[in-house]
Structure formats: C-alpha cells, structure tokens
Amino acid sequence: MSAAYKEFSGLNLPAFEAEILAKWTEKQAFEKSISLREGATPFVFYEGPPSANGMPGIHHVISRTLKDLVCRYKTMKGFQVKRKGGWDTHGLPIELGVEKELGITKEDIGKKISVEDYNKKCREAVLRFKDKWDDITRKMGYWVDLNDPYITFKNEYIETLWWLLKELYKKGFLYESVSIQPYSPAAGTGLSSHELNQPGTYKDVKDTSCVAMFKAVRNEQSNFLFQQTNGNEIFFLAWTTTPWTLPSNLGLTVGANIDYVLVKTFNPYLHIPVNVILAKALLGKYFKEEGQDGDFEGYNDKVKILPWKILATFKGAQIEECRYEQLLPYEANSAAHTGGNPFRVLVDSFVTTEDGTGIVHTAPAFGADDYKVGKKYNIGILTMVDREGKFVNGLGEFSNRYVKNYKDDPGYVDVNVDISVKLKKENRAFKVEKYEHSYPHCWRTDKPVLYYPLDAWFIKTTAIKDRMVELNKTINWKPKSTGEGRFGNWLENMVDWNLSRSRYWGTPLPVWRTE
C-alpha cells in the first residue's frame, strides 16, 4: 500500500516554511479566503499599524499571531474578512530619529532647518524598513493586504481623520482648553498617560525637598491667630519636592476638616523665634516629643532639641481666605502678572496628612490638582519655566537656569539647592533635606518630565461616559476581571481626551478661526 502522505526523514523547518508559503502564493490562498466569501457578512479588520522606521522585533511576531488567529477563526466561521494593513508614520519616534541623524534639537527647527525640509526628512525616514517588514510578514504567515495599506501621512488618511473631527465638532464634543500634562522638555512635547506608563519611566531619584515658610498677613480671617502670638509673625509651612515651582506659587491649600495647629518654636537654621502653622497629625515629623513646652528662655544654637508649644488648634476651614506674602517676589512673577487674586489660603479635598505638612504649596501651572483648585478660587496662573525646562528672564539670580539637568552638563548646579539655601538664609525655610521618591522620566530621552500647562484640543469623552460604561457591561470579557477591573475602572475614571500634540510631523488639526 503506497503512503498517502509525504514522508520526512528530518524536520527542516525553514524548507517546510518555504514550501508552504510557495503553495499559498501559487494557489492565492489568502486572496481566495476573501473572494470565495463575496456577499457573506463582513468582519472588518484594520491592522493597528506598526512604525516602519525601525526594524521589526519578536514582540511584533507575537501580537500579529494573535491578530491572525482572530481573523482566521472568523474566516472559518464564514465571515468575509478583508484585512487591511497599515503604517504608522507620524509622531515623536520619527522626529527624534531624524533629529539624531541631522544632529539637531527641537529648538533648531525653523532656524537651522525649515519646517518644510524637516518634514521632508521625516517622510523619507518613515518607511525605511518597509521591505524588511513585508518580508517578515510573509515569512510568519501573517495574512494581511500589503498591496493597498493605509498610510497615516497620506492625504486620504488625513482627510478621514478630518471628517471624524468634523462629526465630533458637530456634536459639540471638540473644545480647546489649558491642560496640565506630563511634558518632556528634552523631547519638546507633551506625553500621553500611555507613554508615562511605559516600563522604566518611573525612577527612584533623590531630590532636594523644602518645607517653605509663607509669612501670614494679618486680616479678618487670620486675626484670631495673631491674637495668640501678640501680633508676632506667623508662617504657614508647606512642603515641596520641587522647589523650582516656588517662584510660580499662588496659593496654599488646606483640608477643611483637617486639624491644624499654631506652634511657637524656633527656626532650626537661624535659631530665631517663629510661630508656624501645620497639620496636627504631622507634628512628629518636625518636633520631638521631649521638646514640647520646653525651655524657651535657655534655647540657643547648641541645643539639639527644639522647644515647641501649641498656641491654638483649629480646622482648615477656619483659615480659608487667610492671606500671605509672596515667597519669592521678582520682576517676572510680580502680583500684576498673575491674572487673578493670589496668595490666599484655599480649601480642597485632595489635601491629606500622609506626608509633608498638611498644607499644599499650590502652583496652578505645574499640577492638575493645583490648576483645578486655582481655577475655583481664581488665583491666576504663573508659568516661570519655559518649554526648554529653564527659568524665564526676570527671576533675579535664577533667570535662565535649567530646573533639571536637561543638557547633560557635567558642571550643572542644582537650582533647587540654591533656592532652598536662599530660603534658609531669609528665614523662609523650616526644613531642607534630600528626599528619595519615584519620579516620571520621558521614555524616549530618559530625562525628567515636568507637569506643564499646554494649550490643547479635547474630545469631550466624559459626555458619553455613562453610555460607554453601560455598553462595557454587555461585553463578554475573557477574563471577566479585565472588563470589570482594569478597563472598567479606566472608563469610570475617564477624563476628556487630549488629542493634540506639540508636533511638527503629525496630522494637522483642521481648526480655523475668524478674528
């Protein structure tokens, strides 16, 4: 009896692979899997596009195998599955690659090279490895239409996006606002939450932290405090791990129901008498128990334990609208430039007593919570750092200094240390120390990220949040925990989607304004 199947004496996988691919090509297997199902219910598939400006890796093989499984399964179930390939050709990875090649930085665009020539270079770079991608796509047996892919820089694709934006605009879902977002001065762009959650973006770093002393101004709200000190100076204590944000300070935020104390003590650096305010629950961070009601008369700079005494206890709500003097006044950040009513004590629920002093230094330009509470109280906004990550002009000795070492300067002097030293000398710092914490870095440049105010265009996704949450519950998720947990939580806590980026090489936003 003759063998019904071909016999193999050894398993030569590459030869086996080549044989099957040749057979598929000869019989046009992929094309027939579509044409034989003409008229059947379509299952629509567009490849979530890879970038062809870099070489394919093993992770692409894994993800494409999973996509292929779904498409083959649906084909076997009788659907017509046209599978359109695509190429992602825009964005930061392309720009950084081109800048490295040309030996330029973001600041050089429009100076050393025109935007037009820069974009031309980007266009040349985007499909550099397309032949390698096509080759591995065929070799791994991934069935997708490579002859008619969608390409994100092509006008047909951009027009589709513009049409979608027009539809969203007609529904009232497109608007412009200021967004405090993670921003990479080294890359010159805002980062999405996805980019901020790339592996290795959070690094443990040692930063100079400072408990700054904000001098209270006597007014109707603070009168009850000054009565306890016989009119002597009072300072609000606020802790920060980013002293570079202090020139942009406009408010101090407390928790309405948190207990605060007014404490009589001494400045630990200058050893002069001071009265300070902080959360009662955090007294232990700054004062030793044995110093309570200690020897004030006998205190001098040799005494190791600070004497301290509680003069008053009160809720945060009682000091709302107290006023204080600007901590670091300069020409550039004078009160006239703030565009609001600053230097007041504000109340909000985001304040905790887990760390710091229970009083939050509030700079609306550099934090989402700060911006929100600042808007509520109309304290204005000051952005004393430019997009390169350095202080603006008009900030005295700190003018034009980088807030982090963005230029890899071996002689870089940490401006946060210098700010803290200045505050120490002026009786405006209660504690300065190194603080180790996890801090986000740009996944492309490995440099620290700042939270920064950027003009941005948003899609009002929150307007249809309830509907999406409802629809999510109808999906048969496998495993269930993904739909209910990770994805469900994301939907529940959704914010409006910021779709704009500070890009030269990207899809232009089709927004025109009349005067």
JSON list of C-alpha atoms in Angstrom, two decimals, residues 345-512:
[
{"chain": "A", "resi": 345, "resn": "VAL", "atom": "CA", "xyz": [-5.34, 80.00, 51.74]},
{"chain": "A", "resi": 346, "resn": "LEU", "atom": "CA", "xyz": [-7.67, 77.70, 49.78]},
{"chain": "A", "resi": 347, "resn": "VAL", "atom": "CA", "xyz": [-9.63, 74.61, 50.79]},
{"chain": "A", "resi": 348, "resn": "ASP", "atom": "CA", "xyz": [-9.88, 71.35, 48.83]},
{"chain": "A", "resi": 349, "resn": "SER", "atom": "CA", "xyz": [-10.41, 67.63, 49.38]},
{"chain": "A", "resi": 350, "resn": "PHE", "atom": "CA", "xyz": [-7.14, 66.48, 47.72]},
{"chain": "A", "resi": 351, "resn": "VAL", "atom": "CA", "xyz": [-5.09, 67.55, 50.77]},
{"chain": "A", "resi": 352, "resn": "THR", "atom": "CA", "xyz": [-4.01, 64.69, 53.06]},
{"chain": "A", "resi": 353, "resn": "THR", "atom": "CA", "xyz": [-1.85, 64.26, 56.16]},
{"chain": "A", "resi": 354, "resn": "GLU", "atom": "CA", "xyz": [0.13, 61.32, 54.78]},
{"chain": "A", "resi": 355, "resn": "ASP", "atom": "CA", "xyz": [3.25, 63.40, 54.20]},
{"chain": "A", "resi": 356, "resn": "GLY", "atom": "CA", "xyz": [4.57, 66.95, 54.26]},
{"chain": "A", "resi": 357, "resn": "THR", "atom": "CA", "xyz": [2.78, 69.49, 56.49]},
{"chain": "A", "resi": 358, "resn": "GLY", "atom": "CA", "xyz": [-0.89, 69.11, 55.51]},
{"chain": "A", "resi": 359, "resn": "ILE", "atom": "CA", "xyz": [-0.60, 72.46, 53.68]},
{"chain": "A", "resi": 360, "resn": "VAL", "atom": "CA", "xyz": [-0.02, 72.16, 49.93]},
{"chain": "A", "resi": 361, "resn": "HIS", "atom": "CA", "xyz": [2.06, 74.74, 48.07]},
{"chain": "A", "resi": 362, "resn": "THR", "atom": "CA", "xyz": [-0.17, 75.47, 45.08]},
{"chain": "A", "resi": 363, "resn": "ALA", "atom": "CA", "xyz": [1.27, 76.47, 41.68]},
{"chain": "A", "resi": 364, "resn": "PRO", "atom": "CA", "xyz": [-1.58, 76.14, 39.13]},
{"chain": "A", "resi": 365, "resn": "ALA", "atom": "CA", "xyz": [0.89, 75.91, 36.22]},
{"chain": "A", "resi": 366, "resn": "PHE", "atom": "CA", "xyz": [2.54, 72.72, 37.45]},
{"chain": "A", "resi": 367, "resn": "GLY", "atom": "CA", "xyz": [-0.09, 70.34, 38.80]},
{"chain": "A", "resi": 368, "resn": "ALA", "atom": "CA", "xyz": [-3.55, 69.14, 37.81]},
{"chain": "A", "resi": 369, "resn": "ASP", "atom": "CA", "xyz": [-4.96, 69.48, 41.37]},
{"chain": "A", "resi": 370, "resn": "ASP", "atom": "CA", "xyz": [-3.31, 72.88, 41.73]},
{"chain": "A", "resi": 371, "resn": "TYR", "atom": "CA", "xyz": [-4.80, 74.05, 38.44]},
{"chain": "A", "resi": 372, "resn": "LYS", "atom": "CA", "xyz": [-8.28, 72.86, 39.42]},
{"chain": "A", "resi": 373, "resn": "VAL", "atom": "CA", "xyz": [-8.34, 74.50, 42.84]},
{"chain": "A", "resi": 374, "resn": "GLY", "atom": "CA", "xyz": [-6.64, 77.61, 41.41]},
{"chain": "A", "resi": 375, "resn": "LYS", "atom": "CA", "xyz": [-9.40, 77.96, 38.84]},
{"chain": "A", "resi": 376, "resn": "LYS", "atom": "CA", "xyz": [-12.09, 77.51, 41.52]},
{"chain": "A", "resi": 377, "resn": "TYR", "atom": "CA", "xyz": [-10.60, 80.36, 43.61]},
{"chain": "A", "resi": 378, "resn": "ASN", "atom": "CA", "xyz": [-9.41, 82.48, 40.65]},
{"chain": "A", "resi": 379, "resn": "ILE", "atom": "CA", "xyz": [-5.84, 82.84, 41.93]},
{"chain": "A", "resi": 380, "resn": "GLY", "atom": "CA", "xyz": [-4.44, 83.14, 38.38]},
{"chain": "A", "resi": 381, "resn": "ILE", "atom": "CA", "xyz": [-1.50, 81.28, 36.85]},
{"chain": "A", "resi": 382, "resn": "LEU", "atom": "CA", "xyz": [2.25, 81.88, 36.63]},
{"chain": "A", "resi": 383, "resn": "THR", "atom": "CA", "xyz": [4.49, 79.79, 34.37]},
{"chain": "A", "resi": 384, "resn": "MET", "atom": "CA", "xyz": [8.01, 80.78, 35.35]},
{"chain": "A", "resi": 385, "resn": "VAL", "atom": "CA", "xyz": [9.67, 77.91, 33.42]},
{"chain": "A", "resi": 386, "resn": "ASP", "atom": "CA", "xyz": [9.89, 77.84, 29.61]},
{"chain": "A", "resi": 387, "resn": "ARG", "atom": "CA", "xyz": [9.40, 74.81, 27.35]},
{"chain": "A", "resi": 388, "resn": "GLU", "atom": "CA", "xyz": [13.12, 74.05, 27.36]},
{"chain": "A", "resi": 389, "resn": "GLY", "atom": "CA", "xyz": [12.90, 73.46, 31.12]},
{"chain": "A", "resi": 390, "resn": "LYS", "atom": "CA", "xyz": [14.63, 76.64, 32.27]},
{"chain": "A", "resi": 391, "resn": "PHE", "atom": "CA", "xyz": [13.54, 79.68, 34.27]},
{"chain": "A", "resi": 392, "resn": "VAL", "atom": "CA", "xyz": [12.37, 82.72, 32.32]},
{"chain": "A", "resi": 393, "resn": "ASN", "atom": "CA", "xyz": [14.09, 86.10, 32.45]},
{"chain": "A", "resi": 394, "resn": "GLY", "atom": "CA", "xyz": [13.30, 88.45, 35.31]},
{"chain": "A", "resi": 395, "resn": "LEU", "atom": "CA", "xyz": [13.77, 85.96, 38.16]},
{"chain": "A", "resi": 396, "resn": "GLY", "atom": "CA", "xyz": [16.92, 87.54, 39.58]},
{"chain": "A", "resi": 397, "resn": "GLU", "atom": "CA", "xyz": [19.78, 85.11, 40.21]},
{"chain": "A", "resi": 398, "resn": "PHE", "atom": "CA", "xyz": [17.67, 82.18, 38.95]},
{"chain": "A", "resi": 399, "resn": "SER", "atom": "CA", "xyz": [16.92, 83.65, 35.50]},
{"chain": "A", "resi": 400, "resn": "ASN", "atom": "CA", "xyz": [17.61, 81.27, 32.56]},
{"chain": "A", "resi": 401, "resn": "ARG", "atom": "CA", "xyz": [18.78, 78.40, 34.78]},
{"chain": "A", "resi": 402, "resn": "TYR", "atom": "CA", "xyz": [17.59, 74.85, 33.99]},
{"chain": "A", "resi": 403, "resn": "VAL", "atom": "CA", "xyz": [15.32, 73.36, 36.67]},
{"chain": "A", "resi": 404, "resn": "LYS", "atom": "CA", "xyz": [16.78, 69.88, 35.92]},
{"chain": "A", "resi": 405, "resn": "ASN", "atom": "CA", "xyz": [19.97, 68.86, 34.11]},
{"chain": "A", "resi": 406, "resn": "TYR", "atom": "CA", "xyz": [18.41, 68.69, 30.63]},
{"chain": "A", "resi": 407, "resn": "LYS", "atom": "CA", "xyz": [21.65, 69.42, 28.74]},
{"chain": "A", "resi": 408, "resn": "ASP", "atom": "CA", "xyz": [23.82, 66.71, 30.37]},
{"chain": "A", "resi": 409, "resn": "ASP", "atom": "CA", "xyz": [26.07, 69.49, 31.64]},
{"chain": "A", "resi": 410, "resn": "PRO", "atom": "CA", "xyz": [28.78, 67.93, 33.86]},
{"chain": "A", "resi": 411, "resn": "GLY", "atom": "CA", "xyz": [29.06, 71.28, 35.68]},
{"chain": "A", "resi": 412, "resn": "TYR", "atom": "CA", "xyz": [25.29, 71.58, 36.31]},
{"chain": "A", "resi": 413, "resn": "VAL", "atom": "CA", "xyz": [24.48, 73.19, 39.66]},
{"chain": "A", "resi": 414, "resn": "ASP", "atom": "CA", "xyz": [21.11, 72.12, 41.05]},
{"chain": "A", "resi": 415, "resn": "VAL", "atom": "CA", "xyz": [18.92, 75.22, 41.14]},
{"chain": "A", "resi": 416, "resn": "ASN", "atom": "CA", "xyz": [16.65, 73.53, 43.72]},
{"chain": "A", "resi": 417, "resn": "VAL", "atom": "CA", "xyz": [19.55, 73.51, 46.19]},
{"chain": "A", "resi": 418, "resn": "ASP", "atom": "CA", "xyz": [20.26, 77.21, 45.55]},
{"chain": "A", "resi": 419, "resn": "ILE", "atom": "CA", "xyz": [16.58, 78.15, 46.02]},
{"chain": "A", "resi": 420, "resn": "SER", "atom": "CA", "xyz": [16.49, 76.22, 49.30]},
{"chain": "A", "resi": 421, "resn": "VAL", "atom": "CA", "xyz": [19.73, 77.85, 50.54]},
{"chain": "A", "resi": 422, "resn": "LYS", "atom": "CA", "xyz": [18.32, 81.31, 49.75]},
{"chain": "A", "resi": 423, "resn": "LEU", "atom": "CA", "xyz": [15.14, 80.49, 51.71]},
{"chain": "A", "resi": 424, "resn": "LYS", "atom": "CA", "xyz": [17.19, 79.18, 54.65]},
{"chain": "A", "resi": 425, "resn": "LYS", "atom": "CA", "xyz": [19.16, 82.45, 54.87]},
{"chain": "A", "resi": 426, "resn": "GLU", "atom": "CA", "xyz": [15.97, 84.55, 54.73]},
{"chain": "A", "resi": 427, "resn": "ASN", "atom": "CA", "xyz": [14.05, 82.72, 57.49]},
{"chain": "A", "resi": 428, "resn": "ARG", "atom": "CA", "xyz": [11.80, 81.19, 54.84]},
{"chain": "A", "resi": 429, "resn": "ALA", "atom": "CA", "xyz": [12.79, 77.50, 55.17]},
{"chain": "A", "resi": 430, "resn": "PHE", "atom": "CA", "xyz": [11.99, 75.26, 58.14]},
{"chain": "A", "resi": 431, "resn": "LYS", "atom": "CA", "xyz": [13.48, 72.01, 56.84]},
{"chain": "A", "resi": 432, "resn": "VAL", "atom": "CA", "xyz": [15.61, 71.20, 53.78]},
{"chain": "A", "resi": 433, "resn": "GLU", "atom": "CA", "xyz": [16.67, 67.62, 53.08]},
{"chain": "A", "resi": 434, "resn": "LYS", "atom": "CA", "xyz": [17.27, 65.07, 50.35]},
{"chain": "A", "resi": 435, "resn": "TYR", "atom": "CA", "xyz": [14.15, 63.08, 49.61]},
{"chain": "A", "resi": 436, "resn": "GLU", "atom": "CA", "xyz": [14.09, 59.81, 47.68]},
{"chain": "A", "resi": 437, "resn": "HIS", "atom": "CA", "xyz": [10.97, 59.25, 45.63]},
{"chain": "A", "resi": 438, "resn": "SER", "atom": "CA", "xyz": [9.73, 57.75, 42.38]},
{"chain": "A", "resi": 439, "resn": "TYR", "atom": "CA", "xyz": [9.69, 60.35, 39.60]},
{"chain": "A", "resi": 440, "resn": "PRO", "atom": "CA", "xyz": [8.49, 60.06, 35.96]},
{"chain": "A", "resi": 441, "resn": "HIS", "atom": "CA", "xyz": [11.01, 60.28, 33.11]},
{"chain": "A", "resi": 442, "resn": "CYS", "atom": "CA", "xyz": [10.47, 60.62, 29.35]},
{"chain": "A", "resi": 443, "resn": "TRP", "atom": "CA", "xyz": [10.60, 57.12, 27.85]},
{"chain": "A", "resi": 444, "resn": "ARG", "atom": "CA", "xyz": [12.32, 58.44, 24.71]},
{"chain": "A", "resi": 445, "resn": "THR", "atom": "CA", "xyz": [15.00, 60.70, 26.19]},
{"chain": "A", "resi": 446, "resn": "ASP", "atom": "CA", "xyz": [15.32, 59.29, 29.73]},
{"chain": "A", "resi": 447, "resn": "LYS", "atom": "CA", "xyz": [15.12, 62.86, 31.09]},
{"chain": "A", "resi": 448, "resn": "PRO", "atom": "CA", "xyz": [12.76, 64.04, 33.89]},
{"chain": "A", "resi": 449, "resn": "VAL", "atom": "CA", "xyz": [9.21, 65.03, 32.97]},
{"chain": "A", "resi": 450, "resn": "LEU", "atom": "CA", "xyz": [7.57, 68.24, 34.19]},
{"chain": "A", "resi": 451, "resn": "TYR", "atom": "CA", "xyz": [3.84, 68.79, 34.63]},
{"chain": "A", "resi": 452, "resn": "TYR", "atom": "CA", "xyz": [3.25, 71.80, 32.42]},
{"chain": "A", "resi": 453, "resn": "PRO", "atom": "CA", "xyz": [0.33, 73.93, 31.13]},
{"chain": "A", "resi": 454, "resn": "LEU", "atom": "CA", "xyz": [-0.24, 73.39, 27.41]},
{"chain": "A", "resi": 455, "resn": "ASP", "atom": "CA", "xyz": [-3.00, 74.76, 25.19]},
{"chain": "A", "resi": 456, "resn": "ALA", "atom": "CA", "xyz": [-4.74, 71.66, 23.97]},
{"chain": "A", "resi": 457, "resn": "TRP", "atom": "CA", "xyz": [-7.74, 70.42, 21.99]},
{"chain": "A", "resi": 458, "resn": "PHE", "atom": "CA", "xyz": [-10.01, 67.97, 23.74]},
{"chain": "A", "resi": 459, "resn": "ILE", "atom": "CA", "xyz": [-12.73, 65.49, 22.82]},
{"chain": "A", "resi": 460, "resn": "LYS", "atom": "CA", "xyz": [-15.48, 65.60, 25.45]},
{"chain": "A", "resi": 461, "resn": "THR", "atom": "CA", "xyz": [-15.43, 61.83, 26.07]},
{"chain": "A", "resi": 462, "resn": "THR", "atom": "CA", "xyz": [-16.99, 62.40, 29.52]},
{"chain": "A", "resi": 463, "resn": "ALA", "atom": "CA", "xyz": [-20.22, 63.46, 27.78]},
{"chain": "A", "resi": 464, "resn": "ILE", "atom": "CA", "xyz": [-20.86, 59.82, 26.78]},
{"chain": "A", "resi": 465, "resn": "LYS", "atom": "CA", "xyz": [-19.12, 58.13, 29.72]},
{"chain": "A", "resi": 466, "resn": "ASP", "atom": "CA", "xyz": [-22.34, 56.66, 31.20]},
{"chain": "A", "resi": 467, "resn": "ARG", "atom": "CA", "xyz": [-23.28, 55.12, 27.84]},
{"chain": "A", "resi": 468, "resn": "MET", "atom": "CA", "xyz": [-19.81, 53.57, 27.46]},
{"chain": "A", "resi": 469, "resn": "VAL", "atom": "CA", "xyz": [-19.90, 52.16, 31.00]},
{"chain": "A", "resi": 470, "resn": "GLU", "atom": "CA", "xyz": [-23.33, 50.68, 30.20]},
{"chain": "A", "resi": 471, "resn": "LEU", "atom": "CA", "xyz": [-22.11, 49.14, 26.91]},
{"chain": "A", "resi": 472, "resn": "ASN", "atom": "CA", "xyz": [-18.98, 47.74, 28.57]},
{"chain": "A", "resi": 473, "resn": "LYS", "atom": "CA", "xyz": [-21.23, 45.66, 30.84]},
{"chain": "A", "resi": 474, "resn": "THR", "atom": "CA", "xyz": [-22.75, 43.95, 27.78]},
{"chain": "A", "resi": 475, "resn": "ILE", "atom": "CA", "xyz": [-19.34, 42.68, 26.54]},
{"chain": "A", "resi": 476, "resn": "ASN", "atom": "CA", "xyz": [-18.40, 39.09, 27.32]},
{"chain": "A", "resi": 477, "resn": "TRP", "atom": "CA", "xyz": [-14.87, 39.79, 28.53]},
{"chain": "A", "resi": 478, "resn": "LYS", "atom": "CA", "xyz": [-12.35, 36.97, 28.87]},
{"chain": "A", "resi": 479, "resn": "PRO", "atom": "CA", "xyz": [-11.11, 37.08, 31.58]},
{"chain": "A", "resi": 480, "resn": "LYS", "atom": "CA", "xyz": [-14.01, 38.89, 33.22]},
{"chain": "A", "resi": 481, "resn": "SER", "atom": "CA", "xyz": [-11.67, 40.78, 35.54]},
{"chain": "A", "resi": 482, "resn": "THR", "atom": "CA", "xyz": [-10.19, 42.75, 32.60]},
{"chain": "A", "resi": 483, "resn": "GLY", "atom": "CA", "xyz": [-13.53, 44.25, 31.60]},
{"chain": "A", "resi": 484, "resn": "GLU", "atom": "CA", "xyz": [-14.74, 44.82, 35.14]},
{"chain": "A", "resi": 485, "resn": "GLY", "atom": "CA", "xyz": [-11.35, 45.75, 36.61]},
{"chain": "A", "resi": 486, "resn": "ARG", "atom": "CA", "xyz": [-8.71, 47.45, 34.50]},
{"chain": "A", "resi": 487, "resn": "PHE", "atom": "CA", "xyz": [-10.88, 48.58, 31.56]},
{"chain": "A", "resi": 488, "resn": "GLY", "atom": "CA", "xyz": [-13.99, 49.18, 33.70]},
{"chain": "A", "resi": 489, "resn": "ASN", "atom": "CA", "xyz": [-12.02, 51.30, 36.20]},
{"chain": "A", "resi": 490, "resn": "TRP", "atom": "CA", "xyz": [-10.50, 53.31, 33.37]},
{"chain": "A", "resi": 491, "resn": "LEU", "atom": "CA", "xyz": [-13.97, 54.05, 31.96]},
{"chain": "A", "resi": 492, "resn": "GLU", "atom": "CA", "xyz": [-15.36, 55.00, 35.38]},
{"chain": "A", "resi": 493, "resn": "ASN", "atom": "CA", "xyz": [-12.49, 57.45, 35.99]},
{"chain": "A", "resi": 494, "resn": "MET", "atom": "CA", "xyz": [-12.29, 58.75, 32.44]},
{"chain": "A", "resi": 495, "resn": "VAL", "atom": "CA", "xyz": [-11.33, 62.35, 31.73]},
{"chain": "A", "resi": 496, "resn": "ASP", "atom": "CA", "xyz": [-11.77, 64.25, 28.46]},
{"chain": "A", "resi": 497, "resn": "TRP", "atom": "CA", "xyz": [-9.31, 63.09, 25.81]},
{"chain": "A", "resi": 498, "resn": "ASN", "atom": "CA", "xyz": [-6.50, 65.49, 24.90]},
{"chain": "A", "resi": 499, "resn": "LEU", "atom": "CA", "xyz": [-5.89, 64.68, 21.25]},
{"chain": "A", "resi": 500, "resn": "SER", "atom": "CA", "xyz": [-3.44, 67.45, 20.31]},
{"chain": "A", "resi": 501, "resn": "ARG", "atom": "CA", "xyz": [0.35, 67.17, 20.46]},
{"chain": "A", "resi": 502, "resn": "SER", "atom": "CA", "xyz": [3.17, 69.72, 20.04]},
{"chain": "A", "resi": 503, "resn": "ARG", "atom": "CA", "xyz": [4.38, 68.11, 16.80]},
{"chain": "A", "resi": 504, "resn": "TYR", "atom": "CA", "xyz": [5.86, 69.29, 13.51]},
{"chain": "A", "resi": 505, "resn": "TRP", "atom": "CA", "xyz": [5.47, 65.89, 11.86]},
{"chain": "A", "resi": 506, "resn": "GLY", "atom": "CA", "xyz": [1.88, 64.87, 12.51]},
{"chain": "A", "resi": 507, "resn": "THR", "atom": "CA", "xyz": [-1.69, 65.22, 11.32]},
{"chain": "A", "resi": 508, "resn": "PRO", "atom": "CA", "xyz": [-2.51, 68.95, 11.26]},
{"chain": "A", "resi": 509, "resn": "LEU", "atom": "CA", "xyz": [-5.61, 69.94, 13.23]},
{"chain": "A", "resi": 510, "resn": "PRO", "atom": "CA", "xyz": [-8.22, 71.40, 10.84]},
{"chain": "A", "resi": 511, "resn": "VAL", "atom": "CA", "xyz": [-9.14, 74.37, 13.04]},
{"chain": "A", "resi": 512, "resn": "TRP", "atom": "CA", "xyz": [-9.61, 77.81, 11.52]}
]
